[in-house]
PDB file of C-alpha atoms in Angstrom:
ATOM      1  CA  ARG A 253      62.072  -1.540  36.274  1.00  0.00           C
ATOM      2  CA  ASN A 254      60.170   0.819  35.401  1.00  0.00           C
ATOM      3  CA  PHE A 255      59.182  -0.141  31.742  1.00  0.00           C
ATOM      4  CA  ILE A 256      57.889  -3.245  33.480  1.00  0.00           C
ATOM      5  CA  ALA A 257      56.274  -1.213  36.224  1.00  0.00           C
ATOM      6  CA  GLY A 258      54.788   1.143  33.657  1.00  0.00           C
ATOM      7  CA  ILE A 259      53.251  -2.156  31.775  1.00  0.00           C
ATOM      8  CA  PHE A 260      51.404  -3.201  34.406  1.00  0.00           C
ATOM      9  CA  ILE A 261      50.106   0.660  35.163  1.00  0.00           C
ATOM     10  CA  GLY A 262      48.865   1.029  31.523  1.00  0.00           C
ATOM     11  CA  ALA A 263      47.470  -2.626  31.629  1.00  0.00           C
ATOM     12  CA  GLY A 264      45.576  -1.766  35.154  1.00  0.00           C
ATOM     13  CA  ALA A 265      44.546   1.843  34.603  1.00  0.00           C
ATOM     14  CA  ILE A 266      42.067   0.161  31.907  1.00  0.00           C
ATOM     15  CA  LEU A 267      40.315  -1.340  34.599  1.00  0.00           C
ATOM     16  CA  PRO A 268      36.430   0.410  34.890  1.00  0.00           C
ATOM     17  CA  GLY A 269      36.201   1.651  38.421  1.00  0.00           C
ATOM     18  CA  ILE A 270      39.572   2.085  39.235  1.00  0.00           C
ATOM     19  CA  SER A 271      41.735   4.786  40.147  1.00  0.00           C
ATOM     20  CA  SER A 272      45.496   5.041  37.658  1.00  0.00           C
ATOM     21  CA  GLY A 273      46.907   6.782  41.183  1.00  0.00           C
ATOM     22  CA  VAL A 274      46.556   3.056  43.174  1.00  0.00           C
ATOM     23  CA  LEU A 275      48.040   0.777  40.486  1.00  0.00           C
ATOM     24  CA  TYR A 276      51.402   3.119  41.544  1.00  0.00           C
ATOM     25  CA  ALA A 277      51.592   1.984  44.967  1.00  0.00           C
ATOM     26  CA  PRO A 278      53.164  -1.944  44.364  1.00  0.00           C
ATOM     27  CA  PHE A 279      55.787  -0.130  42.172  1.00  0.00           C
ATOM     28  CA  GLY A 280      56.599   2.602  45.159  1.00  0.00           C
ATOM     29  CA  LEU A 281      56.335   5.239  42.269  1.00  0.00           C
ATOM     30  CA  TYR A 282      54.050   7.766  43.396  1.00  0.00           C
ATOM     31  CA  GLU A 283      55.829  10.424  45.308  1.00  0.00           C
ATOM     32  CA  LYS A 284      58.625   9.413  42.971  1.00  0.00           C
ATOM     33  CA  LEU A 285      56.516  10.517  39.758  1.00  0.00           C
ATOM     34  CA  ILE A 286      55.086  13.566  41.167  1.00  0.00           C
ATOM     35  CA  ASN A 287      58.737  15.232  42.534  1.00  0.00           C
ATOM     36  CA  SER A 288      60.255  13.930  39.072  1.00  0.00           C
ATOM     37  CA  ILE A 289      56.885  15.780  37.546  1.00  0.00           C
ATOM     38  CA  LEU A 290      56.572  18.898  39.255  1.00  0.00           C
ATOM     39  CA  ASN A 291      60.609  19.435  38.909  1.00  0.00           C
ATOM     40  CA  PHE A 292      61.297  17.816  35.892  1.00  0.00           C
ATOM     41  CA  PHE A 293      63.152  21.677  34.355  1.00  0.00           C
ATOM     42  CA  LYS A 294      65.102  21.049  37.401  1.00  0.00           C
ATOM     43  CA  ASP A 295      67.207  17.956  35.507  1.00  0.00           C
ATOM     44  CA  ILE A 296      65.773  17.815  32.598  1.00  0.00           C
ATOM     45  CA  LYS A 297      68.402  14.667  31.794  1.00  0.00           C
ATOM     46  CA  LYS A 298      67.976  12.876  35.089  1.00  0.00           C
ATOM     47  CA  ASN A 299      63.877  13.360  35.167  1.00  0.00           C
ATOM     48  CA  PHE A 300      63.487  12.018  31.754  1.00  0.00           C
ATOM     49  CA  THR A 301      65.691   8.806  31.914  1.00  0.00           C
ATOM     50  CA  PHE A 302      63.121   8.097  34.685  1.00  0.00           C
ATOM     51  CA  LEU A 303      59.991   8.882  33.192  1.00  0.00           C
ATOM     52  CA  PHE A 304      61.043   7.784  29.921  1.00  0.00           C
ATOM     53  CA  PRO A 305      60.492   4.037  30.737  1.00  0.00           C
ATOM     54  CA  ILE A 306      57.312   4.542  32.745  1.00  0.00           C
ATOM     55  CA  CYS A 307      55.919   6.256  30.037  1.00  0.00           C
ATOM     56  CA  LEU A 308      57.149   3.636  27.174  1.00  0.00           C
ATOM     57  CA  GLY A 309      55.507   0.816  29.627  1.00  0.00           C
ATOM     58  CA  VAL A 310      52.454   2.450  30.073  1.00  0.00           C
ATOM     59  CA  PHE A 311      51.354   2.955  26.451  1.00  0.00           C
ATOM     60  CA  VAL A 312      52.510  -0.184  25.667  1.00  0.00           C
ATOM     61  CA  GLY A 313      50.566  -2.035  28.878  1.00  0.00           C
ATOM     62  CA  VAL A 314      47.156  -0.034  27.214  1.00  0.00           C
ATOM     63  CA  PHE A 315      47.792  -1.357  24.007  1.00  0.00           C
ATOM     64  CA  MET A 316      49.587  -4.594  24.377  1.00  0.00           C
ATOM     65  CA  PHE A 317      47.092  -5.693  27.075  1.00  0.00           C
ATOM     66  CA  GLY A 318      44.027  -3.968  26.447  1.00  0.00           C
ATOM     67  CA  ASN A 319      42.204  -7.325  24.418  1.00  0.00           C
ATOM     68  CA  ILE A 320      43.752  -9.497  26.390  1.00  0.00           C
ATOM     69  CA  LEU A 321      42.295  -8.040  29.470  1.00  0.00           C
ATOM     70  CA  LYS A 322      39.186  -7.557  27.998  1.00  0.00           C
ATOM     71  CA  VAL A 323      38.943 -11.472  27.237  1.00  0.00           C
ATOM     72  CA  LEU A 324      40.143 -12.024  30.898  1.00  0.00           C
ATOM     73  CA  PHE A 325      37.433  -9.809  32.429  1.00  0.00           C
ATOM     74  CA  THR A 326      35.375 -11.145  29.608  1.00  0.00           C
ATOM     75  CA  LYS A 327      35.847 -14.810  30.650  1.00  0.00           C
ATOM     76  CA  TYR A 328      36.911 -15.326  34.040  1.00  0.00           C
ATOM     77  CA  TYR A 329      36.706 -11.949  35.757  1.00  0.00           C
ATOM     78  CA  MET A 330      36.513 -13.451  39.018  1.00  0.00           C
ATOM     79  CA  PRO A 331      40.298 -15.050  39.188  1.00  0.00           C
ATOM     80  CA  THR A 332      41.172 -11.747  37.201  1.00  0.00           C
ATOM     81  CA  SER A 333      40.154  -9.692  40.179  1.00  0.00           C
ATOM     82  CA  PHE A 334      41.485 -11.181  42.663  1.00  0.00           C
ATOM     83  CA  ALA A 335      44.900 -11.575  40.791  1.00  0.00           C
ATOM     84  CA  PHE A 336      44.546  -7.524  41.007  1.00  0.00           C
ATOM     85  CA  ILE A 337      43.208  -7.340  44.517  1.00  0.00           C
ATOM     86  CA  GLY A 338      46.444  -9.391  45.502  1.00  0.00           C
ATOM     87  CA  LEU A 339      48.413  -7.150  43.564  1.00  0.00           C
ATOM     88  CA  ILE A 340      47.013  -4.048  45.233  1.00  0.00           C
ATOM     89  CA  LEU A 341      47.065  -5.770  48.921  1.00  0.00           C
ATOM     90  CA  GLY A 342      50.445  -6.777  48.954  1.00  0.00           C
ATOM     91  CA  SER A 343      51.716  -3.283  48.567  1.00  0.00           C
ATOM     92  CA  ILE A 344      50.614  -1.578  51.642  1.00  0.00           C
ATOM     93  CA  PRO A 345      53.223  -3.143  53.213  1.00  0.00           C
ATOM     94  CA  LEU A 346      55.349  -0.580  51.137  1.00  0.00           C
ATOM     95  CA  VAL A 347      53.478   2.441  51.477  1.00  0.00           C
ATOM     96  CA  VAL A 348      53.513   1.669  55.246  1.00  0.00           C
ATOM     97  CA  LYS A 349      56.818   1.709  55.140  1.00  0.00           C
ATOM     98  CA  GLN A 350      57.114   5.152  53.175  1.00  0.00           C
ATOM     99  CA  ALA A 351      55.351   6.998  55.409  1.00  0.00           C
ATOM    100  CA  ASN A 352      58.081   6.372  57.811  1.00  0.00           C
ATOM    101  CA  VAL A 353      56.739   6.733  61.226  1.00  0.00           C
ATOM    102  CA  LYS A 354      57.634   4.955  64.381  1.00  0.00           C
ATOM    103  CA  LYS A 355      54.354   5.142  66.409  1.00  0.00           C
ATOM    104  CA  VAL A 356      50.885   4.840  64.751  1.00  0.00           C
ATOM    105  CA  THR A 357      48.745   7.595  66.112  1.00  0.00           C
ATOM    106  CA  PHE A 358      45.217   7.776  65.941  1.00  0.00           C
ATOM    107  CA  LEU A 359      45.032  10.842  63.832  1.00  0.00           C
ATOM    108  CA  HIS A 360      47.022   7.995  61.563  1.00  0.00           C
ATOM    109  CA  ILE A 361      44.389   5.413  61.644  1.00  0.00           C
ATOM    110  CA  LEU A 362      41.766   8.302  61.203  1.00  0.00           C
ATOM    111  CA  CYS A 363      43.474  10.083  58.179  1.00  0.00           C
ATOM    112  CA  MET A 364      43.142   6.164  56.995  1.00  0.00           C
ATOM    113  CA  LEU A 365      39.760   5.388  57.762  1.00  0.00           C
ATOM    114  CA  VAL A 366      37.961   8.792  56.190  1.00  0.00           C
ATOM    115  CA  THR A 367      39.563   8.462  53.623  1.00  0.00           C
ATOM    116  CA  PHE A 368      38.752   4.625  53.072  1.00  0.00           C
ATOM    117  CA  SER A 369      34.894   5.652  54.146  1.00  0.00           C
ATOM    118  CA  PHE A 370      35.140   8.363  51.304  1.00  0.00           C
ATOM    119  CA  SER A 371      36.074   5.155  48.654  1.00  0.00           C
ATOM    120  CA  LEU A 372      33.757   2.990  49.863  1.00  0.00           C
ATOM    121  CA  TYR A 373      31.175   6.083  49.588  1.00  0.00           C
ATOM    122  CA  LEU A 374      32.114   6.467  45.989  1.00  0.00           C
ATOM    123  CA  VAL A 375      31.843   2.452  45.166  1.00  0.00           C
ATOM    124  CA  ALA A 376      28.524   3.503  46.441  1.00  0.00           C
ATOM    125  CA  LEU A 377      27.851   5.744  44.501  1.00  0.00           C
ATOM    126  CA  GLU A 378      28.819   4.237  41.070  1.00  0.00           C
ATOM    127  CA  ASN A 379      26.526   1.371  41.605  1.00  0.00           C
ATOM    128  CA  ASN A 380      23.603   3.368  41.656  1.00  0.00           C
ATOM    129  CA  ILE A 381      24.060   6.592  39.591  1.00  0.00           C
ATOM    130  CA  THR A 382      22.610   6.805  35.809  1.00  0.00           C
ATOM    131  CA  ASN A 383      23.880   8.191  33.900  1.00  0.00           C
ATOM    132  CA  SER A 384      21.007  10.754  31.705  1.00  0.00           C
ATOM    133  CA  LEU A 385      22.959  14.582  31.022  1.00  0.00           C
ATOM    134  CA  ASN A 386      23.330  15.033  27.623  1.00  0.00           C
ATOM    135  CA  ILE A 387      26.261  18.029  27.975  1.00  0.00           C
ATOM    136  CA  ASN A 388      28.372  19.147  25.724  1.00  0.00           C
ATOM    137  CA  CYS A 389      29.448  22.751  26.413  1.00  0.00           C
ATOM    138  CA  ASN A 390      33.305  23.495  25.890  1.00  0.00           C
ATOM    139  CA  SER A 391      33.630  25.306  29.253  1.00  0.00           C
ATOM    140  CA  TYR A 392      31.462  22.521  31.263  1.00  0.00           C
ATOM    141  CA  LEU A 393      33.748  19.938  29.296  1.00  0.00           C
ATOM    142  CA  ILE A 394      37.185  21.806  30.325  1.00  0.00           C
ATOM    143  CA  LEU A 395      35.854  21.580  33.999  1.00  0.00           C
ATOM    144  CA  ALA A 396      34.916  18.156  34.097  1.00  0.00           C
ATOM    145  CA  GLY A 397      38.092  17.711  33.168  1.00  0.00           C
ATOM    146  CA  VAL A 398      39.500  19.292  36.184  1.00  0.00           C
ATOM    147  CA  ILE A 399      37.538  17.312  38.408  1.00  0.00           C
ATOM    148  CA  THR A 400      37.908  14.376  37.308  1.00  0.00           C
ATOM    149  CA  SER A 401      42.083  14.482  36.800  1.00  0.00           C
ATOM    150  CA  ALA A 402      41.479  13.900  40.548  1.00  0.00           C
ATOM    151  CA  GLY A 403      40.771  10.082  39.528  1.00  0.00           C
ATOM    152  CA  ILE A 404      44.366   9.913  37.571  1.00  0.00           C
ATOM    153  CA  ILE A 405      46.374  11.428  40.654  1.00  0.00           C
ATOM    154  CA  ILE A 406      44.561  10.478  43.832  1.00  0.00           C
ATOM    155  CA  PRO A 407      44.716   6.849  44.434  1.00  0.00           C
ATOM    156  CA  GLY A 408      41.544   5.039  45.353  1.00  0.00           C
ATOM    157  CA  VAL A 409      39.458   8.285  43.638  1.00  0.00           C
ATOM    158  CA  SER A 410      37.498   6.377  40.718  1.00  0.00           C
ATOM    159  CA  LYS A 411      37.687   8.415  37.748  1.00  0.00           C
ATOM    160  CA  THR A 412      34.655   6.547  36.304  1.00  0.00           C
ATOM    161  CA  VAL A 413      32.912   7.737  39.131  1.00  0.00           C
ATOM    162  CA  ILE A 414      33.194  11.333  38.997  1.00  0.00           C
ATOM    163  CA  LEU A 415      32.644  11.234  35.177  1.00  0.00           C
ATOM    164  CA  MET A 416      28.941   9.418  36.214  1.00  0.00           C
ATOM    165  CA  LEU A 417      28.859  12.357  38.899  1.00  0.00           C
ATOM    166  CA  LEU A 418      29.191  15.023  36.433  1.00  0.00           C
ATOM    167  CA  GLY A 419      26.817  13.389  33.787  1.00  0.00           C
ATOM    168  CA  ILE A 420      29.598  13.183  31.011  1.00  0.00           C
ATOM    169  CA  TYR A 421      30.097   9.503  31.133  1.00  0.00           C
ATOM    170  CA  GLU A 422      28.089   7.475  28.261  1.00  0.00           C
ATOM    171  CA  ILE A 423      29.611  10.958  26.454  1.00  0.00           C
ATOM    172  CA  TYR A 424      33.023  10.601  27.488  1.00  0.00           C
ATOM    173  CA  ILE A 425      33.112   6.844  25.894  1.00  0.00           C
ATOM    174  CA  SER A 426      31.294   7.520  22.886  1.00  0.00           C
ATOM    175  CA  ALA A 427      34.110   9.990  22.736  1.00  0.00           C
ATOM    176  CA  ILE A 428      36.982   7.663  22.449  1.00  0.00           C
ATOM    177  CA  ALA A 429      35.294   5.044  20.876  1.00  0.00           C
ATOM    178  CA  SER A 430      34.596   7.526  17.645  1.00  0.00           C
ATOM    179  CA  LEU A 431      37.488   9.361  17.915  1.00  0.00           C
ATOM    180  CA  ASN A 432      35.389  12.799  18.888  1.00  0.00           C
ATOM    181  CA  LEU A 433      38.117  15.539  19.045  1.00  0.00           C
ATOM    182  CA  SER A 434      35.518  17.630  19.808  1.00  0.00           C
ATOM    183  CA  ILE A 435      35.080  16.450  23.462  1.00  0.00           C
ATOM    184  CA  LEU A 436      38.076  14.814  23.646  1.00  0.00           C
ATOM    185  CA  ILE A 437      39.940  18.103  23.190  1.00  0.00           C
ATOM    186  CA  PRO A 438      37.973  20.356  26.048  1.00  0.00           C
ATOM    187  CA  ILE A 439      38.130  17.153  28.214  1.00  0.00           C
ATOM    188  CA  GLY A 440      42.110  16.484  28.087  1.00  0.00           C
ATOM    189  CA  ILE A 441      42.585  20.367  28.348  1.00  0.00           C
ATOM    190  CA  GLY A 442      41.033  20.095  31.799  1.00  0.00           C
ATOM    191  CA  PHE A 443      42.890  16.543  32.440  1.00  0.00           C
ATOM    192  CA  VAL A 444      46.456  18.452  32.102  1.00  0.00           C
ATOM    193  CA  ILE A 445      45.025  21.974  34.262  1.00  0.00           C
ATOM    194  CA  GLY A 446      43.458  19.429  36.794  1.00  0.00           C
ATOM    195  CA  GLY A 447      46.515  17.348  37.047  1.00  0.00           C
ATOM    196  CA  ILE A 448      49.150  19.941  37.117  1.00  0.00           C
ATOM    197  CA  ILE A 449      46.565  21.654  40.226  1.00  0.00           C
ATOM    198  CA  PHE A 450      46.231  17.968  42.051  1.00  0.00           C
ATOM    199  CA  LEU A 451      49.666  17.252  41.578  1.00  0.00           C
ATOM    200  CA  PHE A 452      51.111  20.235  43.538  1.00  0.00           C
ATOM    201  CA  LEU A 453      48.402  20.179  46.172  1.00  0.00           C
ATOM    202  CA  ILE A 454      49.379  16.264  46.571  1.00  0.00           C
ATOM    203  CA  ASN A 455      53.202  17.280  46.709  1.00  0.00           C
ATOM    204  CA  PHE A 456      52.400  19.797  49.130  1.00  0.00           C
ATOM    205  CA  LEU A 457      50.608  18.166  51.614  1.00  0.00           C
ATOM    206  CA  PHE A 458      53.880  15.608  51.528  1.00  0.00           C
ATOM    207  CA  LYS A 459      55.743  18.547  52.514  1.00  0.00           C
ATOM    208  CA  ILE A 460      53.544  19.435  55.496  1.00  0.00           C
ATOM    209  CA  ALA A 461      52.107  16.149  56.731  1.00  0.00           C
ATOM    210  CA  LYS A 462      53.779  13.010  54.837  1.00  0.00           C
ATOM    211  CA  SER A 463      53.121  10.212  57.455  1.00  0.00           C
ATOM    212  CA  TYR A 464      49.197  11.296  57.376  1.00  0.00           C
ATOM    213  CA  THR A 465      49.079  12.090  53.275  1.00  0.00           C
ATOM    214  CA  TYR A 466      50.438   8.258  53.088  1.00  0.00           C
ATOM    215  CA  PHE A 467      47.886   6.857  55.798  1.00  0.00           C
ATOM    216  CA  ALA A 468      45.409   8.766  53.938  1.00  0.00           C
ATOM    217  CA  ILE A 469      46.490   6.820  50.795  1.00  0.00           C
ATOM    218  CA  ILE A 470      46.249   3.792  52.075  1.00  0.00           C
ATOM    219  CA  GLY A 471      42.876   4.501  52.879  1.00  0.00           C
ATOM    220  CA  PHE A 472      41.853   5.017  49.375  1.00  0.00           C
ATOM    221  CA  VAL A 473      44.031   2.149  48.188  1.00  0.00           C
ATOM    222  CA  LEU A 474      41.754  -0.511  50.806  1.00  0.00           C
ATOM    223  CA  GLY A 475      38.516   0.767  49.801  1.00  0.00           C
ATOM    224  CA  SER A 476      39.596   0.436  45.890  1.00  0.00           C
ATOM    225  CA  VAL A 477      39.365  -2.838  46.436  1.00  0.00           C
ATOM    226  CA  PHE A 478      35.753  -2.902  46.116  1.00  0.00           C
ATOM    227  CA  VAL A 479      35.511  -1.293  43.635  1.00  0.00           C
ATOM    228  CA  ILE A 480      36.714  -4.392  41.705  1.00  0.00           C
ATOM    229  CA  TYR A 481      35.914  -7.168  44.309  1.00  0.00           C
ATOM    230  CA  PRO A 482      33.736  -9.377  42.032  1.00  0.00           C
ATOM    231  CA  GLY A 483      31.984 -12.161  44.676  1.00  0.00           C
ATOM    232  CA  PHE A 484      32.897 -15.251  45.472  1.00  0.00           C
ATOM    233  CA  SER A 485      31.412 -18.645  44.518  1.00  0.00           C
ATOM    234  CA  PHE A 486      32.951 -22.146  46.259  1.00  0.00           C
ATOM    235  CA  ASN A 487      33.483 -23.937  42.673  1.00  0.00           C
ATOM    236  CA  THR A 488      36.514 -23.847  40.503  1.00  0.00           C
ATOM    237  CA  GLN A 489      36.703 -20.636  39.684  1.00  0.00           C
ATOM    238  CA  GLY A 490      36.634 -19.928  43.219  1.00  0.00           C
ATOM    239  CA  ILE A 491      39.707 -22.055  44.116  1.00  0.00           C
ATOM    240  CA  ILE A 492      41.448 -20.671  40.731  1.00  0.00           C
ATOM    241  CA  SER A 493      40.767 -17.165  42.606  1.00  0.00           C
ATOM    242  CA  ILE A 494      42.219 -17.293  46.068  1.00  0.00           C
ATOM    243  CA  VAL A 495      45.266 -18.813  45.136  1.00  0.00           C
ATOM    244  CA  LEU A 496      45.583 -16.515  41.992  1.00  0.00           C
ATOM    245  CA  LEU A 497      45.105 -14.009  45.146  1.00  0.00           C
ATOM    246  CA  ILE A 498      48.081 -15.545  47.203  1.00  0.00           C
ATOM    247  CA  VAL A 499      49.947 -15.614  44.711  1.00  0.00           C
ATOM    248  CA  SER A 500      49.302 -12.206  43.262  1.00  0.00           C
ATOM    249  CA  PHE A 501      49.707 -10.844  47.039  1.00  0.00           C
ATOM    250  CA  ILE A 502      53.579 -12.264  47.352  1.00  0.00           C
ATOM    251  CA  ALA A 503      54.276 -10.541  44.243  1.00  0.00           C
ATOM    252  CA  GLY A 504      53.074  -7.158  44.976  1.00  0.00           C
ATOM    253  CA  ILE A 505      55.077  -7.827  48.243  1.00  0.00           C
ATOM    254  CA  LYS A 506      57.939  -8.940  46.095  1.00  0.00           C
ATOM    255  CA  LEU A 507      57.860  -6.057  43.925  1.00  0.00           C
ATOM    256  CA  SER A 508      57.138  -3.486  46.606  1.00  0.00           C
ATOM    257  CA  ASN A 509      60.971  -5.000  48.227  1.00  0.00           C
ATOM    258  CA  LEU A 510      62.404  -3.928  44.418  1.00  0.00           C
ATOM    259  CA  ASN A 511      61.700  -0.357  45.423  1.00  0.00           C
ATOM    260  CA  ARG A 512      63.241   0.188  48.871  1.00  0.00           C
TER     261      ARG A 512
END
């Protein structure tokens, strides 16, 4: 099950603009992943057994479905986008259950609205930012990696937006295409440092305000839908898109039920 979840996460993480973190929700893996990574050396065998199939699945998903998704988004952008939206929305009931609240308060709703609004703000930024900087200082690239890691750890926060804000989106994409290690290594170091910082931060928030943290995640997840929303048209593709939305929504709920 975790291997299959990893394949979906790896395939979905290829999507431009969408947060990797938002794809953990349909499989109920977000809090488990954080605990396993931060406490890896406390029980190496148990945590390795949990993490290895997920990491292997992510590797397979990225390399096996990268080209397939590229074709689907090129030729069938609307139906494919609606399929992912359905999967994301279908995960919401599980996140609500994981919040484990007997009564939803105004503060819960406020946390959700704040992060939802922030996600919409990031979407607006992504649609308007132009990348014109050309920064390749190692210290800046490491700092950029630290900040961008938020888009990997926090659901709904787009790493694409952060890279654009920092002015290194084109540099980053070009470095990946050409395997430019002089750019990728310092950014990768930043990813590791920032990832550890944000993992500890999220883990701390789960300990002191678990239910509010989950409702904040719900806001991010809902806001992320607008990142990949392709618009809608009343034609054959539109009808297929609605059908796929419903099917993937049900599939998201079913996947969530497997992880209760």
